[in-house]
Every structure is written in structure tokens, then in C-alpha cells.
């Protein structure tokens, strides 16, 4: 299964705090389009990102859906539960069995049964081989870490399946191959390792975290305190039950001497010991590694536990001490001997390295033009600015995620606008004190250069400002006349609720107003001139009409006389 299906960060919850990136030991979280995304090829599923996220994002319950489908299809379910269950579900050493059977499980056993067998396999492998180092492989996150980031050390990894898978094989031998084995754990990385397509015959069908189990029981109204007690079908030995607390420390004498044994917990410590192994600097030969600091008892599921680490350790230890169990599955294990081996693959992460020229280009995009600009503050999640530049080169990050760069850019832009804007800009508090005013405001509002403790009333009428503070509503686009300054302005008063202050932006339209007045005067003069021309033309037209009227009348009389005379002459003839 793709890691993305198990380890996904919420798009909605992300607030760009970069805490997940800062805490990710292998920097497997990419920022794309302001969204956090887990890079499956880099992730080791340690669960750090979920532990530290302030938004409490969790892994999707992919396996829980699968298990529910098993139950709905009447599959025979068998549970393998990690010994740390008692630290998550206090006082449930017997009722947890009843709860799981109510959820549809036919058999319930402790994963500690598999731990006993792993220890035996380790001893056999150690005695039968000769190599410089032996690295334990019980921790899924460590297994992924070595294969991806230290594949040259694969040769030192003990090629034995982890306890959950060994137990899964024992369960199949005991109850039949048609069963569905579900592993309950505080570990997220187990989900990934159990679904590794390169790992043949995993023997585990699904992995459920204790968080998921709790949600499942809640959905079925199962309350542990109200259930009857029931024994496990098979328990682990005293030593195996204490494995989440002590690791292999208490079992070392079965394998090697104390001088040859080294136990290392915690991601950073493991990184250092792996580098020492690569350089062959260690005296110890048998190295037990657990990614979670203090071991499995401090796995990701316990990050929000109300019970502290030392109380959890005591709960598991007390449970282990109550009853000494002898593992009666050794005969069964011997029947499938040889099937507990595995191979480790080279899954190395290809981290491309930019050339010096390319690196310098990226640094410039981040606002790093010289060594002094490389603050190496680590806010972005990377130890150095150059580490971040390499991440950008590998498409894992963006230049604008550099906080000093963003701040500097923002302040520069803000300062430029404030300093060079032709508008008069100032900030007023609720006491009507001017906190800051830009150069244009100082010049045109006749403010002295030393304007500390300047009251608004000394330069402007504050009526509108009082209204804004009282109503907490901004005023936009109000034209007012400042007679004392001989200015006409468009006033914008923006109320800032968080600071209980007003940002005033005054747009000087004095010249525009004067030009409009001049234009109106020109129009008026032009209109008067046109009116005079029209009046004069009307007089001339009337005079012309008058003259034309007299001439026409005279012509008409003459023509009438001529016509009458003509008619008279025609009659005589």
C-alpha cells in the first residue's frame, strides 16, 4: 500500500507553522501550493508529524475499514495485540479480550508470543554467521529508515521478520491459512511494513492502532469497565511482555555478552549510531535500535495519553510480573522453521544536488544574496538555508517559506508604500494620538518632524474619527474640505479591530477640484459667448427677414399690376 494512504496531513488543518517539517527526521514533508503533503518515497512512518501537529491531524483509518469489511464478510478474525495495550487501556488485561471478541474476533493472543520466537531466531542467526555488526529489525520505522537512507548498511540488518509477522505465521499454522490476522499496536510504521509489496508472505492482513481500536469500540458502545474478564488464547512469556519497556536488554545474555550489546532509542541517536557503523567506529557488535525514544511504550499512539511515561512502564511491567507464562509454541515454530527470514531492499532516496550556480540562484530567490543573509534560523524546518535550497531544488519546498525573507519582503513593500505614497497615511489610537504618519502627511498637514505624542485635534477635525471608534465601522470615500490646510480630500478611515485603532488614508483631490472649477468656469464662459452669438444672429436674422418681407410685398404688388394690365389688354382684343 502507498504510504500516502496511511500518512496524510489534512489540507484544511494546516496553518503554515512548519512544525511537522521541523520535527520530521528525514524531511519527508513537501509544501506544494500551500499544502503539506507526505512524500511516500522519503517517509519512514515514524509518526512525528502527527505527534507535533497543533491541529491534531491523524492518519486515515484505512486498515479499520478493511477489518470491518472482513467482519462483514464473515471472515475468521484472529487478533494479535501488542503488550503495550495495558498502557493505553489501563486495567483491561482481561476485558480487552472480551471487547475484541465482541467486535468479531474468534481468537485473541498477545504479540509477545512472536517476540519469544524472534529472540530465538536472533540467537541462531548470531551464532551461525560472522559479520562486523548485527542490527535488530524489530522496529518498522528503523527498517524503513535504513533501507531508504542507509541502504549500504542493509547487510548488517538481521534478516528476521518483526515479532508481529512471526506471530502471524504462528497463528496461521495454529488456526489455518484462511484466517485474517489483525495486529493491534501503538505503531504507525507497522502499517507500512505489513503492506510492503516487496515483502512476500507478510502474514498480517491489517494493522490497527490503539486510537482506531478505541474509536471502533466507541462506535459499538463497548465499555471495557463493564465487560466480563476472559483469558487470552495465548500469552507471551514474562520477558517478552516486558519487551516494550526494556527491549532486548534483559534478554541479551541469551544472545551475546553485555560488552558487545548496545541499545539505542530515538531518531537522532539512531542516525548517529548508523553513521558510526558506516565508519566502523563502534566496539559493540549487536545493536538494538528503536525509533521511539524509550521504546514502543512511547509510540505515536501515546502522544496524547493522560498517563505519563513512567506510569505506563510500571503498568506493563506489573502486568508482566503477575503471571509467568511458558511459551508452548516452540514445537509449532520448529515446524515452520526457516519461514521467519526476510530480505531488505535498496529503497534509497534520490536527493538531487544542485550545482554551485544553481544553488546560488535558489538562494537569491530566497533573498540570500551573501553569507550574512544566510541566517540558518531553522524556522522553515531545515537546519541551514542551503539545506532548504537543496529541498527547493528537489521540489520539496518553495522559496517563499523563508520567514525572514517573507518578513523582509513584506516590510520592504509596506515601507515603500508608506514612504512614497502621495496619500496622507497615519495611524490613530483610541486616545486620538497619531502613532505614525508618512512623509506626505507630515508635509501637507503641516506636522512637525518631531511629532511624538501628537494629538489628532491639533491638525484635523476628529468628529468622523470618534464616530468610527464608537460604531466600529469604517468610513470610505467621504469628501471633506480642510479649510485650515486649504485642501480638499477623499477621506478613508479603516477601523482595525484587533488594535482598536484607525488607519487613515487621505487622498488629496485639491488640484483635481481646482481643475474641475476651472473647467466649469470655461464651460460657463463658453456658454455665455455662444449665447451672445446666438442672440446677435437672431437679431441679424430678424433684420434680414424684415428686409426680405418688404421686398417681397413690393414685388407682389408690381406683379399683380402687371397681370391685371395684361388681362385687360386680352379682353379688348
XYZ file of C-alpha atoms in Angstrom:
573
model
C 0.000 0.000 0.000
C 1.195 3.514 -0.792
C 2.313 5.430 2.291
C 0.071 8.304 1.169
C -2.975 6.194 2.021
C -1.846 5.810 5.627
C 0.061 9.021 6.271
C -1.806 12.041 5.011
C -1.840 15.504 6.533
C -5.078 17.475 6.452
C -5.196 20.299 3.885
C -7.792 22.177 5.903
C -5.965 21.984 9.218
C -2.573 23.268 8.051
C -1.755 26.768 9.325
C 1.731 27.027 7.799
C 3.541 26.670 11.140
C 6.085 24.232 9.606
C 6.257 22.313 12.887
C 5.879 18.994 11.070
C 8.809 19.827 8.781
C 10.998 20.915 11.683
C 10.321 17.651 13.510
C 10.409 15.240 10.568
C 13.749 13.405 10.949
C 14.062 12.716 7.221
C 12.328 15.847 5.838
C 9.696 13.805 4.008
C 7.026 16.521 4.034
C 6.663 18.673 0.950
C 4.915 22.020 0.622
C 3.004 22.327 -2.636
C 0.501 25.111 -3.290
C 0.498 25.960 0.428
C -0.459 22.376 1.321
C 1.542 19.858 3.310
C 1.979 16.509 1.635
C 3.854 13.399 2.719
C 6.372 12.201 0.147
C 5.875 8.430 0.211
C 9.313 7.727 -1.221
C 11.003 9.527 1.690
C 8.678 8.813 4.622
C 9.620 6.266 7.308
C 6.197 6.488 9.020
C 7.646 7.356 12.424
C 4.540 9.406 13.261
C 6.439 12.510 14.371
C 4.358 14.802 12.170
C 1.143 13.621 13.811
C 2.563 13.928 17.310
C 3.683 17.552 16.948
C 0.895 18.943 14.737
C -1.047 21.600 16.708
C -4.104 20.855 14.546
C -4.175 17.207 15.749
C -4.266 15.714 12.250
C -4.353 11.902 12.310
C -3.723 9.035 9.920
C -6.803 7.927 7.983
C -8.358 4.711 9.285
C -7.635 2.778 6.121
C -6.982 -0.571 7.825
C -10.010 -0.190 10.090
C -12.239 -0.025 7.025
C -10.552 -3.172 5.757
C -11.065 -5.028 9.054
C -14.720 -4.047 9.175
C -15.131 -5.497 5.697
C -13.506 -8.742 6.934
C -16.053 -8.916 9.750
C -18.960 -8.140 7.422
C -17.841 -10.940 5.070
C -17.811 -13.479 7.916
C -14.052 -13.997 7.764
C -12.461 -15.758 10.718
C -10.656 -12.964 12.563
C -7.681 -13.519 14.864
C -6.176 -10.686 16.924
C -2.525 -10.200 17.803
C -2.285 -7.397 20.364
C 0.917 -5.659 21.415
C 1.842 -5.903 25.143
C 1.607 -2.102 25.411
C -2.193 -2.308 25.247
C -2.368 -2.105 29.034
C -0.650 1.298 28.971
C -3.325 2.602 26.596
C -6.288 0.770 28.159
C -5.477 0.636 31.918
C -6.931 -2.250 33.945
C -8.030 -4.045 30.792
C -5.739 -7.084 30.959
C -8.703 -9.452 30.687
C -11.593 -7.307 29.455
C -9.701 -6.373 26.272
C -10.129 -9.988 25.131
C -13.896 -9.803 25.667
C -14.046 -6.486 23.799
C -12.210 -7.868 20.769
C -14.428 -10.931 20.649
C -17.474 -8.652 20.751
C -16.004 -6.937 17.690
C -15.976 -10.265 15.876
C -12.615 -11.864 16.684
C -12.569 -15.626 17.169
C -9.177 -15.755 18.905
C -7.075 -13.174 20.750
C -3.364 -13.623 21.511
C -0.508 -11.427 22.688
C 2.100 -10.407 20.123
C 4.616 -11.216 22.851
C 4.330 -14.823 21.641
C 6.126 -13.720 18.467
C 8.772 -11.828 20.442
C 9.878 -15.065 22.093
C 10.422 -16.659 18.711
C 12.251 -13.625 17.294
C 14.696 -13.798 20.173
C 15.370 -17.457 19.395
C 15.883 -16.666 15.699
C 18.274 -13.821 16.567
C 20.355 -16.156 18.703
C 20.549 -18.751 15.928
C 21.494 -16.188 13.289
C 24.140 -14.601 15.530
C 25.752 -17.957 16.274
C 25.673 -19.170 12.674
C 27.093 -16.075 10.930
C 30.104 -13.832 11.172
C 29.837 -10.134 10.379
C 31.075 -6.869 11.859
C 27.695 -5.723 13.135
C 24.204 -7.046 13.789
C 21.345 -4.518 13.684
C 17.996 -5.606 15.123
C 14.949 -5.398 12.859
C 12.016 -5.384 15.282
C 11.263 -1.675 14.655
C 9.430 -0.954 11.398
C 10.393 2.744 11.299
C 14.080 1.848 11.703
C 13.804 -0.783 8.976
C 12.381 1.813 6.580
C 14.982 4.377 7.632
C 17.938 2.102 6.896
C 16.571 0.861 3.563
C 15.884 4.417 2.371
C 18.742 6.431 3.850
C 21.447 3.897 4.756
C 20.943 1.061 2.241
C 24.672 0.326 2.356
C 24.006 -0.976 5.898
C 21.337 -3.461 4.789
C 23.994 -6.164 5.009
C 24.115 -5.695 8.796
C 20.347 -5.916 9.336
C 19.324 -9.221 10.903
C 17.085 -10.780 8.220
C 14.345 -11.924 10.593
C 10.717 -10.836 10.412
C 9.483 -8.498 13.181
C 7.504 -10.032 16.083
C 4.065 -9.209 14.639
C 4.801 -11.088 11.400
C 6.403 -14.015 13.189
C 3.332 -14.240 15.397
C 1.143 -14.011 12.296
C 2.850 -17.063 10.837
C 2.409 -18.971 14.092
C -1.280 -18.039 14.156
C -1.801 -19.280 10.595
C -0.083 -22.537 11.420
C -2.254 -22.886 14.518
C -5.669 -21.753 13.212
C -5.369 -22.251 9.445
C -4.367 -20.202 6.402
C -7.907 -18.958 5.805
C -7.876 -16.685 8.873
C -7.491 -12.898 8.784
C -4.812 -11.731 11.226
C -5.151 -8.213 12.644
C -2.315 -6.619 14.609
C -3.135 -4.001 17.286
C -0.286 -1.624 18.090
C 0.785 1.893 19.111
C 2.959 1.975 15.958
C 2.106 3.675 12.658
C 5.146 2.342 10.780
C 3.845 -1.216 11.191
C 1.004 -0.302 8.840
C 3.534 0.420 6.121
C 5.834 -2.537 6.668
C 2.935 -5.005 6.759
C 1.732 -3.810 3.360
C 5.144 -3.611 1.697
C 4.663 -5.048 -1.789
C 8.320 -6.146 -1.808
C 7.814 -8.241 1.317
C 6.494 -11.682 0.450
C 4.058 -13.529 2.704
C 3.640 -10.834 5.346
C 1.148 -12.941 7.351
C -0.599 -9.806 8.735
C -3.779 -8.730 6.937
C -4.298 -5.401 8.694
C -2.745 -3.170 11.333
C -4.921 -1.160 13.722
C -3.571 1.488 16.093
C -4.924 1.735 19.621
C -6.570 5.032 18.655
C -8.506 3.249 15.928
C -9.423 0.406 18.273
C -10.767 2.905 20.795
C -12.904 4.585 18.108
C -14.138 1.202 16.916
C -15.186 0.155 20.423
C -16.882 3.515 20.967
C -18.873 3.112 17.744
C -20.118 -0.258 19.049
C -20.854 1.117 22.545
C -18.290 -1.225 24.111
C -17.105 -0.059 27.542
C -14.155 -2.062 28.889
C -15.034 -1.474 32.543
C -18.458 -3.059 32.023
C -17.222 -6.295 30.410
C -16.571 -9.680 31.950
C -12.998 -10.928 32.071
C -11.684 -13.517 29.657
C -8.236 -15.081 29.229
C -6.042 -14.719 26.159
C -5.889 -17.761 23.920
C -2.103 -17.470 24.210
C 0.099 -15.123 26.248
C 3.773 -14.301 25.934
C 6.468 -15.020 28.487
C 7.479 -12.623 31.241
C 10.497 -11.379 29.270
C 8.529 -10.990 26.035
C 5.795 -8.988 27.751
C 8.405 -6.559 29.067
C 9.947 -6.071 25.622
C 8.123 -2.710 25.024
C 9.689 -1.421 28.251
C 13.170 -2.973 28.307
C 13.710 -4.011 24.715
C 16.265 -6.798 24.363
C 18.327 -5.517 27.277
C 17.002 -8.101 29.723
C 17.423 -10.884 27.146
C 20.935 -10.033 25.957
C 22.602 -12.866 27.823
C 20.744 -15.320 25.595
C 22.495 -13.916 22.524
C 25.751 -12.120 23.307
C 27.826 -10.535 26.064
C 26.948 -7.201 27.655
C 30.124 -5.674 26.162
C 29.000 -6.498 22.644
C 25.465 -5.172 23.162
C 24.325 -1.574 22.549
C 20.750 -0.304 22.848
C 19.886 2.937 21.047
C 16.499 4.718 21.161
C 15.363 7.902 19.425
C 15.659 9.048 15.818
C 18.651 11.374 16.179
C 20.580 8.856 18.286
C 19.907 6.175 15.685
C 21.132 8.434 12.900
C 24.400 8.954 14.744
C 24.914 5.280 15.546
C 24.238 4.311 11.919
C 26.873 6.787 10.773
C 29.288 5.293 13.302
C 28.524 1.808 11.993
C 29.179 3.005 8.447
C 32.593 4.240 9.611
C 33.139 1.039 11.654
C 33.770 3.097 14.773
C 31.744 1.013 17.258
C 33.116 -1.647 19.565
C 29.692 -3.185 20.182
C 28.591 -5.721 17.586
C 24.949 -6.318 18.467
C 22.966 -3.059 18.190
C 19.309 -2.838 19.139
C 17.555 0.194 17.653
C 14.082 1.553 18.409
C 12.991 4.750 16.718
C 10.683 5.901 19.512
C 12.540 7.378 22.455
C 12.115 4.951 25.386
C 10.895 2.249 23.004
C 7.444 1.020 21.993
C 5.920 2.106 25.305
C 6.328 5.651 23.957
C 4.979 5.029 20.446
C 2.943 7.579 18.417
C -0.397 6.403 19.791
C 0.650 7.534 23.277
C 1.369 11.135 22.268
C -1.893 12.404 23.811
C -2.016 9.898 26.647
C -3.176 11.169 30.031
C -0.817 8.648 31.649
C 2.848 9.649 31.852
C 5.685 7.503 30.513
C 6.864 6.113 33.853
C 3.374 5.125 34.941
C 2.897 3.364 31.602
C 6.152 1.478 32.110
C 5.048 0.399 35.568
C 1.651 -0.771 34.295
C 3.213 -3.013 31.652
C 5.950 -4.298 33.997
C 3.448 -5.101 36.750
C 1.297 -6.957 34.243
C 4.299 -8.993 33.064
C 5.273 -9.837 36.648
C 1.821 -11.096 37.624
C 1.946 -14.362 35.802
C 4.901 -16.364 34.494
C 3.883 -17.980 31.222
C 5.856 -20.630 29.413
C 5.722 -20.381 25.651
C 4.281 -23.677 24.415
C 4.567 -22.820 20.728
C 8.211 -23.787 20.224
C 7.220 -27.101 18.689
C 4.853 -25.283 16.357
C 7.600 -22.804 15.485
C 10.013 -25.611 14.672
C 7.536 -26.944 12.119
C 7.751 -23.707 10.114
C 11.394 -23.030 10.838
C 13.095 -21.193 8.002
C 9.982 -19.181 7.142
C 10.840 -16.365 9.513
C 13.556 -14.951 7.260
C 13.212 -11.889 5.080
C 15.229 -9.698 2.712
C 15.884 -5.980 2.883
C 15.800 -3.932 -0.304
C 17.666 -0.889 -1.508
C 14.984 1.820 -1.389
C 17.400 4.707 -1.299
C 16.022 8.220 -1.640
C 17.441 10.077 -4.614
C 18.214 13.551 -3.325
C 19.488 15.590 -6.263
C 22.288 18.054 -5.550
C 22.298 21.415 -7.367
C 25.467 22.855 -8.827
C 27.006 25.910 -7.165
C 25.458 28.158 -9.809
C 22.023 26.579 -9.363
C 22.352 26.763 -5.583
C 23.240 30.448 -5.760
C 20.207 31.150 -7.980
C 17.892 29.454 -5.494
C 19.438 31.320 -2.563
C 18.874 34.620 -4.376
C 15.208 33.714 -4.843
C 15.111 33.234 -1.072
C 16.578 36.715 -0.570
C 20.014 35.351 0.338
C 22.477 37.443 -1.650
C 25.506 36.883 0.567
C 26.647 34.836 3.564
C 25.253 37.391 6.022
C 21.780 36.821 4.597
C 22.000 33.093 5.398
C 20.678 33.273 8.947
C 20.269 29.482 9.344
C 17.475 30.167 11.841
C 15.737 26.830 11.206
C 12.238 28.340 11.280
C 11.387 26.750 7.937
C 12.242 23.284 9.258
C 15.696 22.945 7.714
C 18.902 23.350 9.695
C 20.552 25.684 7.194
C 19.469 27.955 4.357
C 21.462 25.783 1.982
C 19.633 22.652 3.140
C 16.411 24.447 2.327
C 17.770 25.453 -1.078
C 18.520 21.785 -1.815
C 14.951 20.919 -0.763
C 13.634 23.546 -3.184
C 15.793 22.039 -5.908
C 14.142 18.672 -5.190
C 10.639 20.224 -5.301
C 10.105 19.647 -1.580
C 9.801 23.309 -0.667
C 9.268 26.817 -2.029
C 11.362 30.000 -1.639
C 8.547 31.951 -0.017
C 8.572 29.637 3.011
C 11.583 31.506 4.415
C 10.167 33.554 7.299
C 12.932 36.211 7.444
C 12.612 36.586 3.657
C 8.816 36.930 3.824
C 9.070 39.396 6.687
C 11.742 41.457 4.991
C 9.823 41.454 1.713
C 6.597 42.400 3.453
C 8.243 45.146 5.480
C 10.054 46.468 2.422
C 6.846 46.649 0.381
C 4.942 48.191 3.286
C 7.679 50.731 3.898
C 7.848 51.668 0.230
C 4.098 52.230 0.089
C 4.133 54.146 3.369
C 7.157 56.274 2.494
C 6.398 57.118 -1.125
C 2.619 57.168 -1.307
C 1.234 60.612 -2.325
C -1.692 59.917 0.004
C -1.564 61.122 3.599
C -1.400 57.975 5.737
C -1.414 57.811 9.516
C -2.454 55.533 12.362
C -4.612 56.827 15.221
C -5.282 55.069 18.533
C -8.462 55.289 20.606
C -6.994 58.258 22.521
C -6.748 60.075 19.169
C -2.966 60.035 19.349
C -1.216 59.748 15.992
C 1.070 56.735 16.293
C 2.684 57.030 12.884
C 2.378 59.311 9.878
C 4.006 59.131 6.455
C 6.171 61.879 4.876
C 3.359 63.131 2.604
C 1.129 63.622 5.634
C 3.871 65.417 7.552
C 4.484 67.794 4.660
C 0.940 68.695 3.637
C -0.756 68.618 7.048
C 1.950 70.871 8.495
C 3.145 68.354 11.064
C 6.446 68.997 12.790
C 9.133 66.404 12.097
C 9.312 65.656 15.823
C 5.711 64.591 16.128
C 5.837 62.304 19.158
C 2.670 62.344 21.252
C 0.825 64.238 18.509
C -2.927 64.591 19.049
C -5.223 64.416 16.026
C -7.111 67.514 17.155
C -4.043 69.679 16.515
C -4.237 69.092 12.775
C -7.718 67.821 11.840
C -11.334 67.752 12.861
C -11.793 64.438 14.682
C -15.591 64.112 14.535
C -15.538 61.306 11.954
C -12.799 59.506 13.866
C -14.860 59.494 17.059
C -17.794 58.100 15.096
C -15.650 55.238 13.779
C -14.417 54.340 17.270
C -17.969 54.424 18.639
C -19.606 52.412 15.831
C -16.536 50.307 14.977
C -17.472 50.827 11.332
C -15.099 52.195 8.725
C -15.828 55.246 6.577
C -14.942 55.096 2.900
C -14.775 57.765 0.181
C -16.066 60.782 2.115
C -15.128 64.115 0.521
C -14.303 66.851 3.003
C -12.749 70.295 2.900
C -9.831 71.138 5.211
C -10.019 74.910 5.299
C -7.079 75.288 7.682
C -4.860 73.493 5.179
C -6.636 74.723 2.049
C -7.114 71.114 0.960
C -9.929 69.003 -0.417
C -9.570 65.318 0.384
C -11.300 61.973 -0.032
C -11.239 60.511 3.467
C -10.961 56.736 4.147
C -10.981 55.722 7.807
C -10.357 51.981 8.268
C -11.165 50.588 11.701
C -8.677 47.925 12.866
C -10.463 45.870 15.498
C -7.507 43.920 16.907
C -5.526 47.088 17.664
C -8.623 49.223 18.317
C -7.142 51.867 16.042
C -7.874 53.697 12.795
C -5.775 53.663 9.666
C -6.468 56.953 7.900
C -5.778 57.283 4.189
C -6.461 60.786 2.866
C -6.456 61.218 -0.895
C -5.663 64.827 -1.809
C -8.015 65.915 -4.620
C -7.387 69.656 -4.245
C -5.807 70.089 -7.675
C -8.452 67.916 -9.250
C -11.147 70.030 -7.643
C -9.443 73.236 -8.840
C -9.192 71.870 -12.354
C -12.862 70.953 -12.228
C -13.702 74.509 -11.127
C -11.588 75.911 -13.962
C -13.326 73.596 -16.387
C -16.730 74.676 -15.094
C -15.713 78.357 -15.495
C -14.519 77.719 -19.031
C -17.777 75.982 -19.811
C -19.721 78.888 -18.307
C -17.780 81.496 -20.301
C -18.139 79.458 -23.447
C -21.867 79.128 -22.879
C -22.217 82.884 -22.378
C -20.221 83.570 -25.522
C -22.326 81.144 -27.508
C -25.484 82.748 -26.102
C -24.277 86.190 -27.237
C -23.536 84.860 -30.715
C -26.950 83.232 -30.884
C -28.664 86.450 -29.768
C -26.766 88.511 -32.319
C -27.542 86.018 -35.035
C -31.204 86.168 -34.121
C -31.182 89.964 -34.486
C -29.481 89.745 -37.871
C -31.875 87.027 -38.955
C -34.814 89.156 -37.928
C -33.428 92.131 -39.818
C -32.886 90.025 -42.907
C -36.359 88.630 -42.631
C -37.767 92.115 -42.282
C -35.975 93.368 -45.389
C -36.931 90.274 -47.326
C -40.528 90.700 -46.226
C -40.789 94.330 -47.596
C -39.181 93.451 -50.919
C -41.489 90.525 -51.405
C -44.566 92.665 -50.819
C -43.434 95.283 -53.342
C -42.706 92.582 -55.895
C -46.091 91.027 -55.306
C -47.876 94.393 -55.934
C -45.908 95.029 -59.131
C -46.624 91.547 -60.479
C -50.343 91.962 -59.695
C -50.492 95.227 -61.583
C -48.673 93.648 -64.493
C -51.103 90.702 -64.540
C -54.162 92.949 -64.361
C -52.895 95.084 -67.194
C -52.231 92.011 -69.286
C -55.714 90.632 -68.692
C -57.286 93.945 -69.636
C -55.425 94.005 -72.945
C -56.546 90.451 -73.763
C -60.200 91.349 -73.186
C -60.114 94.322 -75.511
C -58.893 92.279 -78.360
